PDB file of C-alpha atoms and ligand atoms in Angstrom:
ATOM      1  CA  UNK L   1       0.000   0.000   0.000  1.00 45.00           C
ATOM      2  CA  UNK L   2       1.158   3.524  -0.708  1.00 46.00           C
ATOM      3  CA  UNK L   3       1.148   5.342   2.598  1.00 54.00           C
ATOM      4  CA  UNK L   4      -1.089   8.451   2.437  1.00 55.00           C
ATOM      5  CA  UNK L   5       1.970  10.665   2.061  1.00 59.00           C
ATOM      6  CA  UNK L   6       2.923   9.092  -1.310  1.00 75.00           C
ATOM      7  CA  UNK L   7      -0.331   9.488  -3.190  1.00 92.00           C
ATOM      8  CA  UNK L   8       1.016  11.866  -5.806  1.00 97.00           C
ATOM      9  CA  UNK L   9       1.738  11.256  -9.493  1.00 98.00           C
ATOM     10  CA  UNK L  10       4.338  13.379 -11.281  1.00 98.00           C
ATOM     11  CA  UNK L  11       3.770  13.968 -15.013  1.00 98.00           C
ATOM     12  CA  UNK L  12       6.858  14.761 -17.098  1.00 98.00           C
ATOM     13  CA  UNK L  13       6.281  15.370 -20.808  1.00 97.00           C
ATOM     14  CA  UNK L  14       8.350  17.107 -23.466  1.00 95.00           C
ATOM     15  CA  UNK L  15       5.292  19.190 -24.341  1.00 95.00           C
ATOM     16  CA  UNK L  16       3.703  21.045 -21.438  1.00 94.00           C
ATOM     17  CA  UNK L  17       0.479  21.337 -23.443  1.00 96.00           C
ATOM     18  CA  UNK L  18       0.271  17.552 -23.820  1.00 95.00           C
ATOM     19  CA  UNK L  19       1.155  17.154 -20.134  1.00 97.00           C
ATOM     20  CA  UNK L  20      -1.859  19.342 -19.271  1.00 97.00           C
ATOM     21  CA  UNK L  21      -4.234  17.026 -21.170  1.00 97.00           C
ATOM     22  CA  UNK L  22      -2.810  13.947 -19.418  1.00 97.00           C
ATOM     23  CA  UNK L  23      -2.894  15.608 -15.986  1.00 98.00           C
ATOM     24  CA  UNK L  24      -6.596  16.383 -16.411  1.00 98.00           C
ATOM     25  CA  UNK L  25      -7.364  12.847 -17.584  1.00 98.00           C
ATOM     26  CA  UNK L  26      -5.344  11.262 -14.737  1.00 98.00           C
ATOM     27  CA  UNK L  27      -7.035  13.521 -12.154  1.00 98.00           C
ATOM     28  CA  UNK L  28     -10.471  12.557 -13.459  1.00 97.00           C
ATOM     29  CA  UNK L  29      -9.648   8.842 -13.375  1.00 97.00           C
ATOM     30  CA  UNK L  30      -7.565   8.599 -10.163  1.00 97.00           C
ATOM     31  CA  UNK L  31      -9.487  10.797  -7.767  1.00 95.00           C
ATOM     32  CA  UNK L  32      -7.606   9.638  -4.669  1.00 94.00           C
ATOM     33  CA  UNK L  33      -4.273  10.880  -6.080  1.00 96.00           C
ATOM     34  CA  UNK L  34      -2.757  14.316  -6.546  1.00 97.00           C
ATOM     35  CA  UNK L  35      -1.516  14.670 -10.125  1.00 98.00           C
ATOM     36  CA  UNK L  36       1.043  17.386 -10.913  1.00 97.00           C
ATOM     37  CA  UNK L  37       3.497  18.406 -13.598  1.00 97.00           C
ATOM     38  CA  UNK L  38       7.159  17.960 -12.567  1.00 97.00           C
ATOM     39  CA  UNK L  39       7.575  21.595 -13.596  1.00 96.00           C
ATOM     40  CA  UNK L  40       5.375  22.497 -10.604  1.00 96.00           C
ATOM     41  CA  UNK L  41       7.965  20.850  -8.344  1.00 96.00           C
ATOM     42  CA  UNK L  42       5.792  18.400  -6.390  1.00 96.00           C
ATOM     43  CA  UNK L  43       7.035  17.404  -2.949  1.00 95.00           C
ATOM     44  CA  UNK L  44       9.378  14.437  -3.682  1.00 95.00           C
ATOM     45  CA  UNK L  45       8.282  12.642  -0.519  1.00 95.00           C
ATOM     46  CA  UNK L  46       4.708  12.495  -1.780  1.00 96.00           C
ATOM     47  CA  UNK L  47       5.386  11.204  -5.313  1.00 97.00           C
ATOM     48  CA  UNK L  48       4.856   7.463  -5.729  1.00 96.00           C
ATOM     49  CA  UNK L  49       4.480   7.235  -9.525  1.00 98.00           C
ATOM     50  CA  UNK L  50       5.598   9.112 -12.646  1.00 98.00           C
ATOM     51  CA  UNK L  51       3.994   9.197 -16.109  1.00 98.00           C
ATOM     52  CA  UNK L  52       6.443  10.338 -18.779  1.00 98.00           C
ATOM     53  CA  UNK L  53       6.815  11.024 -22.477  1.00 97.00           C
ATOM     54  CA  UNK L  54      10.221  12.239 -23.642  1.00 96.00           C
ATOM     55  CA  UNK L  55      10.814  13.907 -20.292  1.00 96.00           C
ATOM     56  CA  UNK L  56      13.962  15.916 -19.849  1.00 96.00           C
ATOM     57  CA  UNK L  57      16.731  13.662 -18.538  1.00 97.00           C
ATOM     58  CA  UNK L  58      17.311  14.135 -14.827  1.00 96.00           C
ATOM     59  CA  UNK L  59      13.863  15.613 -14.178  1.00 96.00           C
ATOM     60  CA  UNK L  60      12.826  12.534 -12.153  1.00 96.00           C
ATOM     61  CA  UNK L  61      15.978  12.614 -10.008  1.00 95.00           C
ATOM     62  CA  UNK L  62      14.302  14.305  -6.988  1.00 94.00           C
ATOM     63  CA  UNK L  63      11.716  11.502  -6.714  1.00 95.00           C
ATOM     64  CA  UNK L  64      13.703   8.959  -4.763  1.00 93.00           C
ATOM     65  CA  UNK L  65      10.639   7.092  -3.515  1.00 93.00           C
ATOM     66  CA  UNK L  66       9.120   6.263  -6.927  1.00 96.00           C
ATOM     67  CA  UNK L  67       7.354   2.910  -7.150  1.00 96.00           C
ATOM     68  CA  UNK L  68       7.049   2.903 -10.956  1.00 97.00           C
ATOM     69  CA  UNK L  69       7.600   5.032 -14.035  1.00 98.00           C
ATOM     70  CA  UNK L  70       4.951   4.646 -16.766  1.00 98.00           C
ATOM     71  CA  UNK L  71       5.785   5.435 -20.390  1.00 97.00           C
ATOM     72  CA  UNK L  72       2.799   7.127 -22.031  1.00 96.00           C
ATOM     73  CA  UNK L  73       3.435   5.062 -25.174  1.00 94.00           C
ATOM     74  CA  UNK L  74       4.483   1.596 -26.283  1.00 95.00           C
ATOM     75  CA  UNK L  75       8.133   2.582 -26.679  1.00 96.00           C
ATOM     76  CA  UNK L  76      10.392   2.992 -23.662  1.00 97.00           C
ATOM     77  CA  UNK L  77      13.642   4.110 -25.313  1.00 97.00           C
ATOM     78  CA  UNK L  78      12.811   7.710 -24.350  1.00 96.00           C
ATOM     79  CA  UNK L  79      12.572   6.657 -20.667  1.00 97.00           C
ATOM     80  CA  UNK L  80      15.734   4.562 -20.657  1.00 96.00           C
ATOM     81  CA  UNK L  81      17.665   7.362 -22.382  1.00 96.00           C
ATOM     82  CA  UNK L  82      17.610   9.146 -19.008  1.00 96.00           C
ATOM     83  CA  UNK L  83      20.890   8.080 -17.401  1.00 95.00           C
ATOM     84  CA  UNK L  84      19.729   9.606 -14.109  1.00 95.00           C
ATOM     85  CA  UNK L  85      16.732   7.259 -13.852  1.00 94.00           C
ATOM     86  CA  UNK L  86      17.069   5.371 -10.544  1.00 85.00           C
ATOM     87  CA  UNK L  87      18.225   1.843 -11.396  1.00 85.00           C
ATOM     88  CA  UNK L  88      15.761   0.035  -9.149  1.00 91.00           C
ATOM     89  CA  UNK L  89      12.561   1.723 -10.310  1.00 96.00           C
ATOM     90  CA  UNK L  90      10.361  -0.468 -12.536  1.00 97.00           C
ATOM     91  CA  UNK L  91       9.576   1.032 -15.951  1.00 98.00           C
ATOM     92  CA  UNK L  92       6.195   0.065 -17.400  1.00 98.00           C
ATOM     93  CA  UNK L  93       5.188   0.219 -21.068  1.00 96.00           C
ATOM     94  CA  UNK L  94       1.701   0.688 -22.461  1.00 96.00           C
ATOM     95  CA  UNK L  95       0.049  -2.441 -23.784  1.00 96.00           C
ATOM     96  CA  UNK L  96      -3.380  -1.385 -24.906  1.00 95.00           C
ATOM     97  CA  UNK L  97      -5.604  -2.896 -27.599  1.00 96.00           C
ATOM     98  CA  UNK L  98      -6.431   0.500 -29.128  1.00 95.00           C
ATOM     99  CA  UNK L  99      -2.721   1.174 -29.687  1.00 96.00           C
ATOM    100  CA  UNK L 100      -2.042  -2.359 -30.932  1.00 97.00           C
ATOM    101  CA  UNK L 101      -4.985  -2.210 -33.356  1.00 98.00           C
ATOM    102  CA  UNK L 102      -3.894   1.156 -34.679  1.00 98.00           C
ATOM    103  CA  UNK L 103      -0.418  -0.136 -35.413  1.00 98.00           C
ATOM    104  CA  UNK L 104      -1.778  -3.207 -37.177  1.00 98.00           C
ATOM    105  CA  UNK L 105      -4.136  -1.000 -39.212  1.00 98.00           C
ATOM    106  CA  UNK L 106      -1.126   1.033 -40.369  1.00 98.00           C
ATOM    107  CA  UNK L 107       0.888  -2.089 -41.201  1.00 99.00           C
ATOM    108  CA  UNK L 108      -1.907  -3.802 -43.128  1.00 99.00           C
ATOM    109  CA  UNK L 109      -2.843  -0.558 -44.923  1.00 98.00           C
ATOM    110  CA  UNK L 110       0.702   0.117 -46.122  1.00 98.00           C
ATOM    111  CA  UNK L 111       1.509  -3.480 -47.031  1.00 99.00           C
ATOM    112  CA  UNK L 112      -1.694  -3.501 -49.088  1.00 98.00           C
ATOM    113  CA  UNK L 113      -0.887  -0.142 -50.705  1.00 98.00           C
ATOM    114  CA  UNK L 114       2.311  -1.665 -52.056  1.00 98.00           C
ATOM    115  CA  UNK L 115       0.862  -5.073 -52.799  1.00 98.00           C
ATOM    116  CA  UNK L 116      -2.104  -3.605 -54.724  1.00 98.00           C
ATOM    117  CA  UNK L 117       0.057  -0.910 -56.404  1.00 97.00           C
ATOM    118  CA  UNK L 118      -2.153   1.905 -55.127  1.00 97.00           C
ATOM    119  CA  UNK L 119       0.421   4.627 -55.694  1.00 96.00           C
ATOM    120  CA  UNK L 120       0.629   3.632 -59.363  1.00 97.00           C
ATOM    121  CA  UNK L 121      -3.173   3.750 -59.666  1.00 98.00           C
ATOM    122  CA  UNK L 122      -3.208   7.171 -57.923  1.00 97.00           C
ATOM    123  CA  UNK L 123      -0.805   8.388 -60.583  1.00 97.00           C
ATOM    124  CA  UNK L 124      -2.883   6.818 -63.357  1.00 98.00           C
ATOM    125  CA  UNK L 125      -6.029   8.505 -62.045  1.00 98.00           C
ATOM    126  CA  UNK L 126      -4.292  11.885 -62.237  1.00 98.00           C
ATOM    127  CA  UNK L 127      -3.354  11.152 -65.847  1.00 98.00           C
ATOM    128  CA  UNK L 128      -6.767   9.567 -66.709  1.00 98.00           C
ATOM    129  CA  UNK L 129      -5.041   6.299 -67.608  1.00 98.00           C
ATOM    130  CA  UNK L 130      -7.274   3.174 -67.607  1.00 98.00           C
ATOM    131  CA  UNK L 131      -4.764   0.312 -67.359  1.00 98.00           C
ATOM    132  CA  UNK L 132      -4.848  -2.698 -65.113  1.00 97.00           C
ATOM    133  CA  UNK L 133      -1.606  -4.300 -63.936  1.00 94.00           C
ATOM    134  CA  UNK L 134      -1.607  -7.765 -65.569  1.00 94.00           C
ATOM    135  CA  UNK L 135       0.997  -9.053 -63.081  1.00 94.00           C
ATOM    136  CA  UNK L 136      -0.816  -8.434 -59.792  1.00 97.00           C
ATOM    137  CA  UNK L 137       0.463 -11.260 -57.527  1.00 98.00           C
ATOM    138  CA  UNK L 138      -1.840 -13.122 -55.147  1.00 98.00           C
ATOM    139  CA  UNK L 139      -1.223 -12.381 -51.458  1.00 98.00           C
ATOM    140  CA  UNK L 140      -0.202 -15.975 -50.746  1.00 98.00           C
ATOM    141  CA  UNK L 141       2.763 -15.556 -53.081  1.00 98.00           C
ATOM    142  CA  UNK L 142       4.021 -12.388 -51.377  1.00 98.00           C
ATOM    143  CA  UNK L 143       6.586 -12.921 -48.600  1.00 98.00           C
ATOM    144  CA  UNK L 144       6.173 -10.369 -45.845  1.00 98.00           C
ATOM    145  CA  UNK L 145       8.643 -10.351 -42.942  1.00 99.00           C
ATOM    146  CA  UNK L 146       7.938  -8.699 -39.613  1.00 99.00           C
ATOM    147  CA  UNK L 147      11.046  -7.699 -37.665  1.00 98.00           C
ATOM    148  CA  UNK L 148      10.275  -7.456 -33.944  1.00 98.00           C
ATOM    149  CA  UNK L 149       7.732  -9.832 -32.430  1.00 98.00           C
ATOM    150  CA  UNK L 150       6.630  -7.964 -29.325  1.00 97.00           C
ATOM    151  CA  UNK L 151       2.943  -7.281 -28.760  1.00 97.00           C
ATOM    152  CA  UNK L 152       2.742  -4.998 -31.820  1.00 98.00           C
ATOM    153  CA  UNK L 153       4.773  -7.208 -34.155  1.00 98.00           C
ATOM    154  CA  UNK L 154       2.840 -10.340 -33.258  1.00 98.00           C
ATOM    155  CA  UNK L 155      -0.528  -8.687 -33.816  1.00 98.00           C
ATOM    156  CA  UNK L 156       0.607  -7.257 -37.154  1.00 98.00           C
ATOM    157  CA  UNK L 157       1.958 -10.664 -38.250  1.00 98.00           C
ATOM    158  CA  UNK L 158      -1.316 -12.402 -37.354  1.00 98.00           C
ATOM    159  CA  UNK L 159      -3.397  -9.794 -39.220  1.00 98.00           C
ATOM    160  CA  UNK L 160      -1.170  -9.945 -42.301  1.00 98.00           C
ATOM    161  CA  UNK L 161      -1.601 -13.703 -42.211  1.00 98.00           C
ATOM    162  CA  UNK L 162      -5.388 -13.256 -42.125  1.00 98.00           C
ATOM    163  CA  UNK L 163      -5.051 -11.118 -45.279  1.00 98.00           C
ATOM    164  CA  UNK L 164      -3.461 -14.170 -46.885  1.00 98.00           C
ATOM    165  CA  UNK L 165       0.214 -13.136 -47.079  1.00 98.00           C
ATOM    166  CA  UNK L 166       3.096 -15.560 -46.621  1.00 98.00           C
ATOM    167  CA  UNK L 167       4.313 -14.139 -43.294  1.00 98.00           C
ATOM    168  CA  UNK L 168       7.505 -14.737 -41.341  1.00 98.00           C
ATOM    169  CA  UNK L 169       8.826 -13.009 -38.251  1.00 98.00           C
ATOM    170  CA  UNK L 170      12.212 -12.323 -36.704  1.00 98.00           C
ATOM    171  CA  UNK L 171      12.954 -11.520 -33.089  1.00 98.00           C
ATOM    172  CA  UNK L 172      15.973 -11.513 -30.815  1.00 96.00           C
ATOM    173  CA  UNK L 173      14.757 -14.527 -28.856  1.00 95.00           C
ATOM    174  CA  UNK L 174      12.653 -17.426 -30.192  1.00 97.00           C
ATOM    175  CA  UNK L 175       8.920 -16.796 -30.604  1.00 97.00           C
ATOM    176  CA  UNK L 176       6.094 -18.998 -31.858  1.00 98.00           C
ATOM    177  CA  UNK L 177       3.060 -17.684 -33.772  1.00 98.00           C
ATOM    178  CA  UNK L 178       0.508 -19.979 -35.407  1.00 96.00           C
ATOM    179  CA  UNK L 179       0.928 -20.053 -39.170  1.00 96.00           C
ATOM    180  CA  UNK L 180       3.957 -17.746 -39.149  1.00 98.00           C
ATOM    181  CA  UNK L 181       7.533 -18.981 -39.741  1.00 97.00           C
ATOM    182  CA  UNK L 182       9.716 -17.514 -37.046  1.00 98.00           C
ATOM    183  CA  UNK L 183      13.442 -16.835 -37.047  1.00 98.00           C
ATOM    184  CA  UNK L 184      15.472 -15.818 -33.991  1.00 98.00           C
ATOM    185  CA  UNK L 185      18.711 -14.096 -33.154  1.00 98.00           C
ATOM    186  CA  UNK L 186      21.609 -12.881 -35.283  1.00 97.00           C
ATOM    187  CA  UNK L 187      22.276 -16.426 -36.575  1.00 98.00           C
ATOM    188  CA  UNK L 188      18.895 -16.599 -38.349  1.00 98.00           C
ATOM    189  CA  UNK L 189      18.628 -12.999 -39.495  1.00 98.00           C
ATOM    190  CA  UNK L 190      20.118 -13.526 -42.967  1.00 98.00           C
ATOM    191  CA  UNK L 191      17.767 -16.435 -43.740  1.00 98.00           C
ATOM    192  CA  UNK L 192      14.801 -14.296 -42.651  1.00 99.00           C
ATOM    193  CA  UNK L 193      15.926 -11.382 -44.835  1.00 99.00           C
ATOM    194  CA  UNK L 194      16.622 -13.624 -47.844  1.00 98.00           C
ATOM    195  CA  UNK L 195      12.956 -14.769 -47.950  1.00 98.00           C
ATOM    196  CA  UNK L 196      11.470 -11.292 -47.334  1.00 98.00           C
ATOM    197  CA  UNK L 197      10.203  -9.000 -50.097  1.00 98.00           C
ATOM    198  CA  UNK L 198       8.166  -6.635 -47.900  1.00 98.00           C
ATOM    199  CA  UNK L 199       9.970  -5.905 -44.635  1.00 99.00           C
ATOM    200  CA  UNK L 200       7.862  -4.499 -41.772  1.00 99.00           C
ATOM    201  CA  UNK L 201       9.981  -3.163 -38.913  1.00 99.00           C
ATOM    202  CA  UNK L 202       8.484  -2.909 -35.424  1.00 98.00           C
ATOM    203  CA  UNK L 203      11.672  -3.357 -33.412  1.00 98.00           C
ATOM    204  CA  UNK L 204      12.377  -1.509 -30.185  1.00 97.00           C
ATOM    205  CA  UNK L 205      15.293   0.931 -30.236  1.00 97.00           C
ATOM    206  CA  UNK L 206      18.141  -0.547 -28.189  1.00 97.00           C
ATOM    207  CA  UNK L 207      21.951  -0.345 -28.388  1.00 96.00           C
ATOM    208  CA  UNK L 208      21.774  -3.560 -30.518  1.00 96.00           C
ATOM    209  CA  UNK L 209      19.157  -2.309 -32.978  1.00 98.00           C
ATOM    210  CA  UNK L 210      20.286   1.314 -33.436  1.00 98.00           C
ATOM    211  CA  UNK L 211      21.107   1.841 -37.133  1.00 98.00           C
ATOM    212  CA  UNK L 212      20.260  -1.786 -38.042  1.00 98.00           C
ATOM    213  CA  UNK L 213      18.344  -0.685 -41.175  1.00 99.00           C
ATOM    214  CA  UNK L 214      21.331   0.087 -43.342  1.00 99.00           C
ATOM    215  CA  UNK L 215      22.643  -0.776 -46.774  1.00 98.00           C
ATOM    216  CA  UNK L 216      24.191  -4.035 -45.486  1.00 98.00           C
ATOM    217  CA  UNK L 217      20.780  -5.270 -44.351  1.00 98.00           C
ATOM    218  CA  UNK L 218      18.906  -4.039 -47.438  1.00 99.00           C
ATOM    219  CA  UNK L 219      21.221  -5.966 -49.771  1.00 98.00           C
ATOM    220  CA  UNK L 220      20.260  -9.204 -47.962  1.00 98.00           C
ATOM    221  CA  UNK L 221      16.525  -8.894 -48.724  1.00 98.00           C
ATOM    222  CA  UNK L 222      14.922 -11.119 -51.404  1.00 98.00           C
ATOM    223  CA  UNK L 223      16.089 -10.129 -54.878  1.00 97.00           C
ATOM    224  CA  UNK L 224      13.277 -12.059 -56.608  1.00 97.00           C
ATOM    225  CA  UNK L 225      10.571  -9.693 -55.328  1.00 96.00           C
ATOM    226  CA  UNK L 226       7.219  -9.437 -57.124  1.00 97.00           C
ATOM    227  CA  UNK L 227       7.553  -5.655 -57.021  1.00 97.00           C
ATOM    228  CA  UNK L 228      10.843  -5.139 -58.819  1.00 97.00           C
ATOM    229  CA  UNK L 229      12.751  -4.941 -55.528  1.00 98.00           C
ATOM    230  CA  UNK L 230      12.225  -5.222 -51.788  1.00 98.00           C
ATOM    231  CA  UNK L 231      10.040  -2.757 -49.896  1.00 98.00           C
ATOM    232  CA  UNK L 232      10.769  -1.341 -46.438  1.00 99.00           C
ATOM    233  CA  UNK L 233       8.137  -0.257 -43.899  1.00 99.00           C
ATOM    234  CA  UNK L 234       9.377   1.205 -40.599  1.00 99.00           C
ATOM    235  CA  UNK L 235       7.017   2.188 -37.793  1.00 98.00           C
ATOM    236  CA  UNK L 236       9.414   1.179 -34.992  1.00 98.00           C
ATOM    237  CA  UNK L 237      11.808   4.016 -34.279  1.00 98.00           C
ATOM    238  CA  UNK L 238      13.716   6.441 -36.490  1.00 98.00           C
ATOM    239  CA  UNK L 239      16.961   5.541 -34.711  1.00 98.00           C
ATOM    240  CA  UNK L 240      16.751   2.076 -36.295  1.00 98.00           C
ATOM    241  CA  UNK L 241      17.288   3.480 -39.776  1.00 98.00           C
ATOM    242  CA  UNK L 242      20.135   5.052 -41.687  1.00 98.00           C
ATOM    243  CA  UNK L 243      18.272   7.514 -43.907  1.00 98.00           C
ATOM    244  CA  UNK L 244      21.238   8.210 -46.183  1.00 98.00           C
ATOM    245  CA  UNK L 245      21.421   4.450 -46.855  1.00 99.00           C
ATOM    246  CA  UNK L 246      17.656   4.252 -47.517  1.00 99.00           C
ATOM    247  CA  UNK L 247      17.939   6.999 -50.134  1.00 98.00           C
ATOM    248  CA  UNK L 248      20.998   5.402 -51.722  1.00 98.00           C
ATOM    249  CA  UNK L 249      19.337   1.958 -51.700  1.00 98.00           C
ATOM    250  CA  UNK L 250      16.251   3.410 -53.437  1.00 98.00           C
ATOM    251  CA  UNK L 251      18.326   5.232 -56.022  1.00 98.00           C
ATOM    252  CA  UNK L 252      20.493   2.172 -56.717  1.00 98.00           C
ATOM    253  CA  UNK L 253      17.527  -0.229 -56.946  1.00 98.00           C
ATOM    254  CA  UNK L 254      18.501  -2.148 -53.794  1.00 98.00           C
ATOM    255  CA  UNK L 255      15.104  -1.103 -52.403  1.00 98.00           C
ATOM    256  CA  UNK L 256      12.036  -0.564 -54.570  1.00 98.00           C
ATOM    257  CA  UNK L 257      10.092   1.635 -52.113  1.00 98.00           C
ATOM    258  CA  UNK L 258       9.915   2.693 -48.483  1.00 98.00           C
ATOM    259  CA  UNK L 259       7.071   3.725 -46.202  1.00 99.00           C
ATOM    260  CA  UNK L 260       8.310   5.478 -43.098  1.00 99.00           C
ATOM    261  CA  UNK L 261       6.417   6.631 -40.011  1.00 98.00           C
ATOM    262  CA  UNK L 262       9.500   7.386 -37.906  1.00 98.00           C
ATOM    263  CA  UNK L 263      12.671   9.343 -38.612  1.00 98.00           C
ATOM    264  CA  UNK L 264      16.153  10.003 -37.285  1.00 98.00           C
ATOM    265  CA  UNK L 265      14.988  13.557 -36.471  1.00 98.00           C
ATOM    266  CA  UNK L 266      11.339  14.338 -35.806  1.00 97.00           C
ATOM    267  CA  UNK L 267       9.591  16.298 -37.124  1.00 97.00           C
ATOM    268  CA  UNK L 268      11.302  15.297 -40.374  1.00 98.00           C
ATOM    269  CA  UNK L 269      13.355  18.386 -41.359  1.00 98.00           C
ATOM    270  CA  UNK L 270      12.005  20.304 -44.362  1.00 98.00           C
ATOM    271  CA  UNK L 271      15.348  19.858 -46.101  1.00 98.00           C
ATOM    272  CA  UNK L 272      15.159  16.046 -46.016  1.00 98.00           C
ATOM    273  CA  UNK L 273      15.164  14.553 -49.552  1.00 98.00           C
ATOM    274  CA  UNK L 274      12.816  11.851 -48.223  1.00 98.00           C
ATOM    275  CA  UNK L 275       9.895  14.323 -48.444  1.00 98.00           C
ATOM    276  CA  UNK L 276       9.813  14.381 -52.218  1.00 97.00           C
ATOM    277  CA  UNK L 277      11.420  11.071 -53.184  1.00 98.00           C
ATOM    278  CA  UNK L 278       8.966   9.392 -55.580  1.00 97.00           C
ATOM    279  CA  UNK L 279       9.404   5.959 -53.957  1.00 98.00           C
ATOM    280  CA  UNK L 280       8.920   7.156 -50.362  1.00 98.00           C
ATOM    281  CA  UNK L 281       5.632   7.366 -48.479  1.00 98.00           C
ATOM    282  CA  UNK L 282       5.726   9.372 -45.258  1.00 98.00           C
ATOM    283  CA  UNK L 283       3.399   9.411 -42.266  1.00 98.00           C
ATOM    284  CA  UNK L 284       4.214  11.749 -39.336  1.00 98.00           C
ATOM    285  CA  UNK L 285       4.799   9.240 -36.500  1.00 98.00           C
ATOM    286  CA  UNK L 286       1.054   8.721 -36.563  1.00 98.00           C
ATOM    287  CA  UNK L 287       0.933   4.935 -37.016  1.00 98.00           C
ATOM    288  CA  UNK L 288      -0.160   4.195 -33.456  1.00 97.00           C
ATOM    289  CA  UNK L 289      -0.830   7.330 -31.477  1.00 93.00           C
ATOM    290  CA  UNK L 290      -1.742   6.540 -27.854  1.00 91.00           C
ATOM    291  CA  UNK L 291      -5.370   7.186 -27.044  1.00 94.00           C
ATOM    292  CA  UNK L 292      -5.201   9.328 -23.888  1.00 95.00           C
ATOM    293  CA  UNK L 293      -8.386   7.982 -22.291  1.00 95.00           C
ATOM    294  CA  UNK L 294      -7.514   4.326 -22.950  1.00 96.00           C
ATOM    295  CA  UNK L 295      -3.899   4.770 -21.825  1.00 97.00           C
ATOM    296  CA  UNK L 296      -4.821   6.672 -18.677  1.00 98.00           C
ATOM    297  CA  UNK L 297      -7.301   3.934 -17.828  1.00 98.00           C
ATOM    298  CA  UNK L 298      -4.560   1.311 -18.352  1.00 98.00           C
ATOM    299  CA  UNK L 299      -2.140   3.232 -16.082  1.00 98.00           C
ATOM    300  CA  UNK L 300      -4.854   3.808 -13.473  1.00 98.00           C
ATOM    301  CA  UNK L 301      -5.775   0.101 -13.412  1.00 98.00           C
ATOM    302  CA  UNK L 302      -2.107  -0.791 -12.915  1.00 98.00           C
ATOM    303  CA  UNK L 303      -1.681   1.728 -10.080  1.00 97.00           C
ATOM    304  CA  UNK L 304      -4.878   0.563  -8.380  1.00 97.00           C
ATOM    305  CA  UNK L 305      -3.845  -3.107  -8.630  1.00 97.00           C
ATOM    306  CA  UNK L 306      -0.326  -2.315  -7.412  1.00 97.00           C
ATOM    307  CA  UNK L 307      -1.731  -0.404  -4.452  1.00 95.00           C
ATOM    308  CA  UNK L 308      -3.630  -3.586  -3.608  1.00 96.00           C
ATOM    309  CA  UNK L 309      -0.444  -5.618  -3.663  1.00 97.00           C
ATOM    310  CA  UNK L 310      -0.478  -6.962  -7.261  1.00 98.00           C
ATOM    311  CA  UNK L 311       2.768  -6.971  -9.263  1.00 98.00           C
ATOM    312  CA  UNK L 312       3.091  -4.466 -12.113  1.00 98.00           C
ATOM    313  CA  UNK L 313       2.445  -5.879 -15.605  1.00 97.00           C
ATOM    314  CA  UNK L 314       4.436  -5.158 -18.789  1.00 97.00           C
ATOM    315  CA  UNK L 315       7.563  -4.017 -17.005  1.00 97.00           C
ATOM    316  CA  UNK L 316      10.731  -3.469 -19.017  1.00 97.00           C
ATOM    317  CA  UNK L 317      13.828  -5.624 -18.677  1.00 95.00           C
ATOM    318  CA  UNK L 318      16.359  -2.818 -18.195  1.00 93.00           C
ATOM    319  CA  UNK L 319      19.227  -5.087 -19.353  1.00 91.00           C
ATOM    320  CA  UNK L 320      17.509  -5.846 -22.657  1.00 92.00           C
ATOM    321  CA  UNK L 321      16.217  -2.275 -23.068  1.00 93.00           C
ATOM    322  CA  UNK L 322      12.662  -3.415 -23.862  1.00 94.00           C
TER     323      UNK L 322
HETATM  324  C1  OXD Z   1       4.878   4.886 -28.904  1.00 74.35           C
HETATM  325  C2  OXD Z   1       4.925   5.818 -30.045  1.00 74.35           C
HETATM  326  O1  OXD Z   1       5.925   4.471 -28.402  1.00 74.35           O
HETATM  327  O2  OXD Z   1       3.875   6.366 -30.441  1.00 74.35           O
HETATM  328  O3  OXD Z   1       3.761   4.543 -28.463  1.00 74.35           O
HETATM  329  O4  OXD Z   1       5.997   6.069 -30.588  1.00 74.35           O
END
């Protein structure tokens, strides 16, 4: 039980405006708690929990009695980037069906856009061209590979399978998903890439995965793609990708197309050549925006259960960084 003195929640967001929305929602849902922005310097002795999104490193340092830090999103790299985060405090990620569904919607939508050549038909509509692609492959012949088989990757793989694609998955440690061929660890990465013509990346950003999407990896993807070259979709983290290599791979025909939701620098700088590259589709880190009400409810349920002695769910393994 949190003793009465520790019934405060500190909210630390990059955007104070966004923090305000979350503070209101947390106050409405957790009436027995005081909810305050870290910028209002809550009394450290009273703070038992923190809810954060890209908080400024070190801003949680005064709260030595924290029982948990909640990320306001699925990713936790922004939390773990804070070197001043007390080592013993559990970090909890959001696992919420609204977020998972949104990510799978994005994945299925963009795989289908490539598979069904929608960008070509958009162009043809503009030019009033009535011409059907005679070589449209069937989904079962198209080899999609999902890199990262956490909650989001698994759901996306299952839904792609339902659409009829030939789906495989790769993760750091072995995973089993009905109807999906799975590959694990560095030793099986090349075999996974060699059979993949549409690569969907939902990896967490860790010291091992930073920059993994580079020319070396792209050259290992299936060369016998139905689309004239392999296609990359990244909705994981921008830090996974080397954007100069993506552009070079597109220009040299190593990649046929890329759909990117995340970028090395966000917002994507106006000067980035990705904006107007004809083979690039951009979405503004909007693939799976957290729904505030659903996420606050998830955090509140966890705090309530923890106050009643239950262990926290979906905690991060700080050694693995996810
Ligand atoms: C998340 C995100 O981590 O939106 O949830 O990036």
